Short mmCIF file of C-alpha atoms and ligand atoms in Angstrom, two decimals:
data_model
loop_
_atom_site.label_atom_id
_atom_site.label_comp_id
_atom_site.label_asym_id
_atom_site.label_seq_id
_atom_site.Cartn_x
_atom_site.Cartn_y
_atom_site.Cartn_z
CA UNK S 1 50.60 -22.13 -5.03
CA UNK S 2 53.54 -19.67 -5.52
CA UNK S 3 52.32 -17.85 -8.45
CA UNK S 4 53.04 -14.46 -10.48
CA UNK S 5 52.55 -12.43 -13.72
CA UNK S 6 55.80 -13.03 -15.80
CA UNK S 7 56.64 -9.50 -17.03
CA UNK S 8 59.81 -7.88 -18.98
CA UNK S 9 60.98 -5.87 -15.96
CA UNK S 10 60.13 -9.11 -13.60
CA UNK S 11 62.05 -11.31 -14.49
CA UNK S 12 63.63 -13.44 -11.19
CA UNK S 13 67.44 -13.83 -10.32
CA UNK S 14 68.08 -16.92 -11.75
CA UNK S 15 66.89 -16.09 -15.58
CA UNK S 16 69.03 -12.41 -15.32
CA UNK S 17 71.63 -14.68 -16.99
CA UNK S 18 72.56 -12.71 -20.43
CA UNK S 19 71.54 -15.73 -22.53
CA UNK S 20 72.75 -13.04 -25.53
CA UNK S 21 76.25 -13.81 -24.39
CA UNK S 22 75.88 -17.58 -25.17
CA UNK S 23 75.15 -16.91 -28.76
CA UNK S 24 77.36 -17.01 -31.76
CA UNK S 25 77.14 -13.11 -32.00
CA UNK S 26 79.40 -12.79 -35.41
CA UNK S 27 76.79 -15.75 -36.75
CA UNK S 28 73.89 -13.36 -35.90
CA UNK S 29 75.05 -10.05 -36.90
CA UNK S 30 76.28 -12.27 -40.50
CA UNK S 31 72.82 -13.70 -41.41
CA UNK S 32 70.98 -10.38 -40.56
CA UNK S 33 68.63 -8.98 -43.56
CA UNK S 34 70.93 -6.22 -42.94
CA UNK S 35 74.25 -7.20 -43.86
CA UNK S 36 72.46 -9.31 -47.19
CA UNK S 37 71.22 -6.02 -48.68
CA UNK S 38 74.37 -4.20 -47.86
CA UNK S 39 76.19 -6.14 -50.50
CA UNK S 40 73.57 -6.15 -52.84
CA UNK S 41 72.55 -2.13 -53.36
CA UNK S 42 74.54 0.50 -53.75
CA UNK S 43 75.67 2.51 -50.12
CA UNK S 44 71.95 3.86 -48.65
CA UNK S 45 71.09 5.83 -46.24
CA UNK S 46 74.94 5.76 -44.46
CA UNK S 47 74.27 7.41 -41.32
CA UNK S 48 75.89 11.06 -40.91
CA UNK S 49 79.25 10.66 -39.07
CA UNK S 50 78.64 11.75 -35.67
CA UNK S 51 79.84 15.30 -35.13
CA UNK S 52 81.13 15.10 -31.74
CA UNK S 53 83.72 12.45 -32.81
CA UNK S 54 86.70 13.78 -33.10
CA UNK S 55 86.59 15.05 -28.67
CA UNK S 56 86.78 11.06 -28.66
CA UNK S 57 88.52 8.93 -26.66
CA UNK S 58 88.76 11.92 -23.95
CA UNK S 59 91.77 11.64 -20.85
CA UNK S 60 91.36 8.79 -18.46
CA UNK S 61 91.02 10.44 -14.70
CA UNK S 62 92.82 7.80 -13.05
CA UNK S 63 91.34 8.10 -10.14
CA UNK S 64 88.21 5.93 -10.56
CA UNK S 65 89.66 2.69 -10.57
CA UNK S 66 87.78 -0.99 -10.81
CA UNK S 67 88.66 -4.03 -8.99
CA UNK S 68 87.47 -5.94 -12.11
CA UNK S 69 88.09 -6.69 -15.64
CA UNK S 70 86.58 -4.22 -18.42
CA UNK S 71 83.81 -6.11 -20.00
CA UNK S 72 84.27 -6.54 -23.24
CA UNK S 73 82.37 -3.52 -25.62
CA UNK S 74 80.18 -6.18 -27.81
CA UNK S 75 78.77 -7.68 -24.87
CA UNK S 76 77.92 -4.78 -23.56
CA UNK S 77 76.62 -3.06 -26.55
CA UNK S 78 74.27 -6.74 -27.26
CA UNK S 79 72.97 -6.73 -23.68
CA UNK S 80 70.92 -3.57 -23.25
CA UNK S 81 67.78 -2.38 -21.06
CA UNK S 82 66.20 0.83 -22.93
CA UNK S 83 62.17 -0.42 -23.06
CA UNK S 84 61.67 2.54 -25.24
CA UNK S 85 62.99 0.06 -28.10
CA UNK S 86 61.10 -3.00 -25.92
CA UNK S 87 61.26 -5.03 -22.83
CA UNK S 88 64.10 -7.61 -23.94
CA UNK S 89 68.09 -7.03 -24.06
CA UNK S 90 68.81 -7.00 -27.78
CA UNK S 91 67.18 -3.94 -28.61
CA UNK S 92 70.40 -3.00 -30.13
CA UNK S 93 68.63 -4.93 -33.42
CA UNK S 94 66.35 -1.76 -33.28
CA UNK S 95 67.45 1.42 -32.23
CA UNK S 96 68.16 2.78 -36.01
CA UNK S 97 65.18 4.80 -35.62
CA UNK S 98 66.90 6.68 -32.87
CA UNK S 99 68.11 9.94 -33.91
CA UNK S 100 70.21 11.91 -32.07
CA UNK S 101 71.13 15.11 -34.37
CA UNK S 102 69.51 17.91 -34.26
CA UNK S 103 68.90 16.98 -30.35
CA UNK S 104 67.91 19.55 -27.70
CA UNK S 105 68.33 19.52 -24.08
CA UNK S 106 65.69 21.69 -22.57
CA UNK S 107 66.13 23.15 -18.96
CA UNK S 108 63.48 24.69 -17.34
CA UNK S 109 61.83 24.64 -13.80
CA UNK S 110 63.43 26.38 -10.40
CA UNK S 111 66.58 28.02 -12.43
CA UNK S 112 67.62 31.80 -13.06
CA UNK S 113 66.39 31.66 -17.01
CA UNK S 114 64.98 28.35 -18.63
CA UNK S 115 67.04 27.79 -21.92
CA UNK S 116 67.46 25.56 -24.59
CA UNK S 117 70.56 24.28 -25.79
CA UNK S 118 72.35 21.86 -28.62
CA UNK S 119 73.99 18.60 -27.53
CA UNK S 120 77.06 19.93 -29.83
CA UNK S 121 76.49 23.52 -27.80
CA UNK S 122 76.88 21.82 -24.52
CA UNK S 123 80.09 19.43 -25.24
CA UNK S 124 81.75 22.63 -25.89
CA UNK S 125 81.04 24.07 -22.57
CA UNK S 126 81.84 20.80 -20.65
CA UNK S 127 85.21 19.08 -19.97
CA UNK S 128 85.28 15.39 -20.94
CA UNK S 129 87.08 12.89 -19.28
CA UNK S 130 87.25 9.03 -19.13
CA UNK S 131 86.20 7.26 -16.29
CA UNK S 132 86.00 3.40 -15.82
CA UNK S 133 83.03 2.73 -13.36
CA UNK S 134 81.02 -0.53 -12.49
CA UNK S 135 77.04 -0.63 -12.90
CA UNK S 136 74.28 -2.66 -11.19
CA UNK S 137 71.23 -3.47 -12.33
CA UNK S 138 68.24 -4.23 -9.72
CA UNK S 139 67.81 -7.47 -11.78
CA UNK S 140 71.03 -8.84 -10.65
CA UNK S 141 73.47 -8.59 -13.11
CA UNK S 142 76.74 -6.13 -13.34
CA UNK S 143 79.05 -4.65 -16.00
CA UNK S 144 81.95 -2.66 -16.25
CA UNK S 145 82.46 -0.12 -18.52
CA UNK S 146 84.75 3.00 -20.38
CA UNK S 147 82.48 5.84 -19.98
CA UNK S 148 83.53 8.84 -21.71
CA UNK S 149 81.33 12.23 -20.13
CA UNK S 150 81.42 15.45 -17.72
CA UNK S 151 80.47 15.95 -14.01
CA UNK S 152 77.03 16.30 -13.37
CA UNK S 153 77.85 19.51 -11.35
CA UNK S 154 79.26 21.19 -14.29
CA UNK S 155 75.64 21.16 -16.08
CA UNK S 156 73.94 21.89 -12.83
CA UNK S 157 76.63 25.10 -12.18
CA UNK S 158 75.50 26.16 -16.39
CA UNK S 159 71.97 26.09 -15.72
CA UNK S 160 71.97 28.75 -12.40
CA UNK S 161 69.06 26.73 -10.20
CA UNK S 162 68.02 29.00 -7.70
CA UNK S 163 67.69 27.68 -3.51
CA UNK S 164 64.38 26.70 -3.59
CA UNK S 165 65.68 23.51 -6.29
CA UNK S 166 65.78 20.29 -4.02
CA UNK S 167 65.53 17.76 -6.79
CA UNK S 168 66.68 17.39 -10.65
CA UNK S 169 64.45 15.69 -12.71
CA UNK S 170 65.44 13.99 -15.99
CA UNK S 171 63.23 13.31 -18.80
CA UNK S 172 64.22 10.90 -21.79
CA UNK S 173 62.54 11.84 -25.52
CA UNK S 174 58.86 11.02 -25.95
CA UNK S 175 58.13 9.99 -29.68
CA UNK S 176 56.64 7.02 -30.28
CA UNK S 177 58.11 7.16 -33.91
CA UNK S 178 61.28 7.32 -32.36
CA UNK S 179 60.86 4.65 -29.63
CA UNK S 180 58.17 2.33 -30.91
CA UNK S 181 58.36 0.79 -27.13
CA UNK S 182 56.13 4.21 -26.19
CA UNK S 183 53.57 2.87 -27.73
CA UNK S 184 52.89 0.45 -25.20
CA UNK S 185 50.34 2.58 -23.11
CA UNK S 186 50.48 0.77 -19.58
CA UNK S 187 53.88 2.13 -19.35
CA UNK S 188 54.30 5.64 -17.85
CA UNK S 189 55.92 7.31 -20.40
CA UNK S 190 57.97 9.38 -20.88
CA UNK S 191 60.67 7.73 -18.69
CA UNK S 192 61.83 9.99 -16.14
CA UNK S 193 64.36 9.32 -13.38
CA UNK S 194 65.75 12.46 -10.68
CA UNK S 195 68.21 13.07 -8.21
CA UNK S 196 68.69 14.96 -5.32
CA UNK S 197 70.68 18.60 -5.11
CA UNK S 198 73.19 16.87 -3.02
CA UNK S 199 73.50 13.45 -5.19
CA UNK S 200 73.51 15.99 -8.51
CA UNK S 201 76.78 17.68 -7.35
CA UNK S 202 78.42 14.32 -6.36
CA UNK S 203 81.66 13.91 -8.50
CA UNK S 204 80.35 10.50 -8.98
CA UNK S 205 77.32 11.63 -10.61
CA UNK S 206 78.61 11.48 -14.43
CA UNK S 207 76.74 12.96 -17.20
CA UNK S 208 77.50 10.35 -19.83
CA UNK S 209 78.49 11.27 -24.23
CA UNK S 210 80.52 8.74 -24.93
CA UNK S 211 81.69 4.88 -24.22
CA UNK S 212 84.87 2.97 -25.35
CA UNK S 213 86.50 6.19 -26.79
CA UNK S 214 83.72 6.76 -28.96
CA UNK S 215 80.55 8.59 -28.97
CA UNK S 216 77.70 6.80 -27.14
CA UNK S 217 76.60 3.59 -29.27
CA UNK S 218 72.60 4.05 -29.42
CA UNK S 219 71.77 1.33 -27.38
CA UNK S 220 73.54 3.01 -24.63
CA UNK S 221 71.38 5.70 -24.65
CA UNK S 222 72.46 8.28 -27.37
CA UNK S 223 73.44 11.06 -27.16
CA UNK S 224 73.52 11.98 -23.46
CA UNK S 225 72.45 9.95 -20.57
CA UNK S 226 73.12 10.10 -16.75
CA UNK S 227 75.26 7.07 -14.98
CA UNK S 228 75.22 7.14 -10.99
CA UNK S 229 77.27 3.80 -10.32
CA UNK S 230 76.51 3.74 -6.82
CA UNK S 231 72.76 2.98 -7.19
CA UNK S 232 70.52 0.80 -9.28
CA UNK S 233 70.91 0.88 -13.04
CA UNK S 234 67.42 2.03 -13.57
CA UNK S 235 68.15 5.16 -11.82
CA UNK S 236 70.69 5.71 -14.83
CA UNK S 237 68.44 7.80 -17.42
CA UNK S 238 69.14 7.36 -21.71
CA UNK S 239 68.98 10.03 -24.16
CA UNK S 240 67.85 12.71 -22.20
CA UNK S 241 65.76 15.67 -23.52
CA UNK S 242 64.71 17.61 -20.34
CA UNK S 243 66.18 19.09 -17.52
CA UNK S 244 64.05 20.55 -14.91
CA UNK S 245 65.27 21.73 -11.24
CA UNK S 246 62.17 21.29 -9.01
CA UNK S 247 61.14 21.25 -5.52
CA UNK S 248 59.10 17.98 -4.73
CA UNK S 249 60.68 14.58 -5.35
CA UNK S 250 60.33 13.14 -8.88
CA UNK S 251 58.22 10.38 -9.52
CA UNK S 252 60.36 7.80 -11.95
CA UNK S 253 59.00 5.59 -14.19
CA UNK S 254 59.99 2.19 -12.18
CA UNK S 255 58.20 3.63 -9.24
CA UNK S 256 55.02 4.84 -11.34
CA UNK S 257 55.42 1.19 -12.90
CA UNK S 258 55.46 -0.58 -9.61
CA UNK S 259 55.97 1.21 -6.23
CA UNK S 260 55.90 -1.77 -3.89
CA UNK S 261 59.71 -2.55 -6.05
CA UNK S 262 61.33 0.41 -7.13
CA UNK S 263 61.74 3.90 -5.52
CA UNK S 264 63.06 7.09 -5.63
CA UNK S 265 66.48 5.71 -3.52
CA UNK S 266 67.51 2.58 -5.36
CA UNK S 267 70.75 2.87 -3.40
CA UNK S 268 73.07 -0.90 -3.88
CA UNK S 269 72.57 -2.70 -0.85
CA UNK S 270 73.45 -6.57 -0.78
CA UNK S 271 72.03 -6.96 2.86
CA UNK S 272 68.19 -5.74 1.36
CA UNK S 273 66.97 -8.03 -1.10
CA UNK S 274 64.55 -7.25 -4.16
CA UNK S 275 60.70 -8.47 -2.70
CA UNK S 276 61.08 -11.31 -5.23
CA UNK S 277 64.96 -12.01 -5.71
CA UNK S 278 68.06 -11.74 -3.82
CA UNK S 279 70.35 -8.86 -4.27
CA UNK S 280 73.49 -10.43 -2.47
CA UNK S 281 75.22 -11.51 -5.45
CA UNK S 282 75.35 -10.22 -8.80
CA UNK S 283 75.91 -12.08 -12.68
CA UNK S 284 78.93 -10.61 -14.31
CA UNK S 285 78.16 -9.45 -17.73
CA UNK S 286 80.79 -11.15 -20.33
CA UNK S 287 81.71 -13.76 -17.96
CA UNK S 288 80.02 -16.81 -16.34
CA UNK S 289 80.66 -15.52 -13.03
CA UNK S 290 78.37 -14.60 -9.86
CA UNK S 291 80.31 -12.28 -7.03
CA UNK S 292 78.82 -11.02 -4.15
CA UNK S 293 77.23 -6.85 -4.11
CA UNK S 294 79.13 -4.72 -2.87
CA UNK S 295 77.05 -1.91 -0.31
CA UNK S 296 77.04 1.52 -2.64
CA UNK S 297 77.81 -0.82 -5.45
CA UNK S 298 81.92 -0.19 -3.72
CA UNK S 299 81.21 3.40 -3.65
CA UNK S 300 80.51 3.93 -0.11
CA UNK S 301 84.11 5.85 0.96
CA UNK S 302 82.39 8.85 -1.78
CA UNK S 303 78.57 8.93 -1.43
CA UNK S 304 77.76 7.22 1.96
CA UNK S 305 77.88 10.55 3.87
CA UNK S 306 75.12 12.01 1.63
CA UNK S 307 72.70 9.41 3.59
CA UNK S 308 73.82 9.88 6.75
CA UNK S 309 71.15 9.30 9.48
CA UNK S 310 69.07 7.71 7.15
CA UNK S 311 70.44 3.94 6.65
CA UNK S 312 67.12 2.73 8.28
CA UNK S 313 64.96 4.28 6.06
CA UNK S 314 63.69 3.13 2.60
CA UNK S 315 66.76 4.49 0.89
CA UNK S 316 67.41 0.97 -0.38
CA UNK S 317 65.14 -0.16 -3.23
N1 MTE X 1 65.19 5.96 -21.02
C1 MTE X 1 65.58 4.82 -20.42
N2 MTE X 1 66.65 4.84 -19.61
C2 MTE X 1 67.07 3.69 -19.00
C3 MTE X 1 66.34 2.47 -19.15
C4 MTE X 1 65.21 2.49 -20.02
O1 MTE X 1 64.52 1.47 -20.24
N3 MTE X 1 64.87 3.67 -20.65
N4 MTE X 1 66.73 1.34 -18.48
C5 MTE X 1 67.57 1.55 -17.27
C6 MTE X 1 68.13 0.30 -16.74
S1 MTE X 1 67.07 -0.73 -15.91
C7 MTE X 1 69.46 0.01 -16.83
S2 MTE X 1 70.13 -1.35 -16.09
C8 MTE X 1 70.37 0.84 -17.64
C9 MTE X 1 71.03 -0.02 -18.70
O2 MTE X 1 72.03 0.69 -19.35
P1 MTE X 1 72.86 -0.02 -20.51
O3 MTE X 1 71.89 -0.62 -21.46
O4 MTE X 1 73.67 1.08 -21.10
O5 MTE X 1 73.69 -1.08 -19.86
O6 MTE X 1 69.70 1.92 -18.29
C10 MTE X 1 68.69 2.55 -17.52
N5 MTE X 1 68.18 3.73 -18.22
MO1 MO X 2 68.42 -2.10 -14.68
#
């Protein structure tokens, strides 16, 4: 008998289908406990206006292109993987508890002088841009989406690695209080994702502040998380706290989860399928729609030389 354990992060191709989409989402939001005590008490608790808002919406670099509608920002924003907040897609219902001022990016490891430094601190040393670029997650489904954010390179060339770095390694927040998810002790917390040297100081690898002309939405990973659109969505780390330069390969949290699925590569290939789905097609996020993968997610022409000589090794999962 065909049989397995039915887990958040397992769930098979055929249920990756964003059920949120099919619901009534102004009927939801309306009849929350939320929106009933708004009217009833006077203004509490209003969150601080973000201070980064006014470097929002940044220039579009016109140069990264999609072959695909936008999807639309409410869909996206109700359709969310961040298991610090829990295993299901409408954590957006719970990341209040989130706070991301004062926040603190700490780099440390194989660099000149470890430092410390204020999210506000660092958008002033960074140029932001717009860029519209596709994502894939290894459960089969795909959006499209207005990310506002700096080069990668540009935080690598501020914090001075030295040669002996090989690998980046990003760490999200760990505070249970924060992300009640952590709690959940079979999970190898705190989640932490890296990247080679050479992938780091790809243009394509975009250190992300901001989406639809606006600071980062929570759910997205507020305020600073990494997007490389040319391998799994997993690989794409939220609300980063640490940055370490290091010389052995990072362990992420996927892998430490489950090494026989996920791995360090997780580069989009529709020719090598998950070991329990298919990852020739993908479910279009905002529309009922499958299309087929494209190898690199379509960003071959810019990252494929970075794996030369390697194609037949395990760069794919
Ligand atoms: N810290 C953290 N980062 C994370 C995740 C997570 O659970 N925790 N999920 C990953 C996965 S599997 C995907 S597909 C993307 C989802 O990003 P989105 O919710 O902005 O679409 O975030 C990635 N980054
Ligand atoms: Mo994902």
């Amino acid at each position: 008998m065909h049989y397995f354990r039915r887990k958040g992060w397992e769930i098979p191709e055929r249920e990756a289908t964003p059920e949120a989409l099919f619901l009534d989402r102004r009927a939801v939001l309306g009849a929350g406990a939320g929106s009933i005590l708004a009217g009833a008490l006077p203004a509490v608790a209003a969150e601080e206006p973000d201070p980064s808002a006014s470097l929002y919406p940044a220039k579009r670099n016109e140069a990264f292109k999609l072959d695909r509608d936008l999807t639309p920002e409410k869909a996206n924003q109700q359709y969310n993987n961040f298991y610090e907040f829990g295993s299901d897609k409408r954590i957006f219902n719970r990341v209040d508890t989130l706070k991301t001022r004062p926040w603190t990016l700490k780099i440390d490891g194989m660099v000149e002088k470890p430092f410390e430094i204020g999210i506000d601190d660092l958008l002033k040393k960074v140029q932001l841009e717009e860029r519209l670029y596709r994502h894939r997650c290894v459960e089969a489904w795909s959006m499209t989406i207005p990310w506002t954010g700096f080069p990668l390179k540009q935080l690598v060339d501020l914090c001075k690695p030295t040669s002996s770095a090989k690998y980046i390694q990003f760490e999200t927040f760990m505070d249970p209080k924060m992300g009640p998810g952590q709690k959940l002790s079979w999970y190898p917390w705190p989640y932490i994702e890296g990247l080679t040297m050479a992938e780091a100081t790809n243009d394509l690898a975009l250190m992300v502040t901001g989406a639809y002309g606006k600071p980062l939405a929570k759910q997205f990973g507020a305020p600073i998380r990494l997007h490389t659109p040319w391998k799994y969505g997993f690989k794409s780390v939220k609300s980063i706290t640490k940055i370490s330069f290091v010389d052995k390969q990072p362990k992420n949290f996927w892998q430490a989860l489950q090494s026989s699925e996920y791995g360090f590569w997780a580069n989009v290939n529709p020719a090598v399928p998950h070991p329990r789905w298919t990852q020739a097609t993908e479910e279009v996020l905002g529309k009922s729609e499958r299309v087929p993968t494209l190898l690199f997610n379509g960003y071959g022409e810019q990252v494929a030389s970075l794996y030369k000589g390697m194609e037949n090794e395990k760069i794919w999962f």
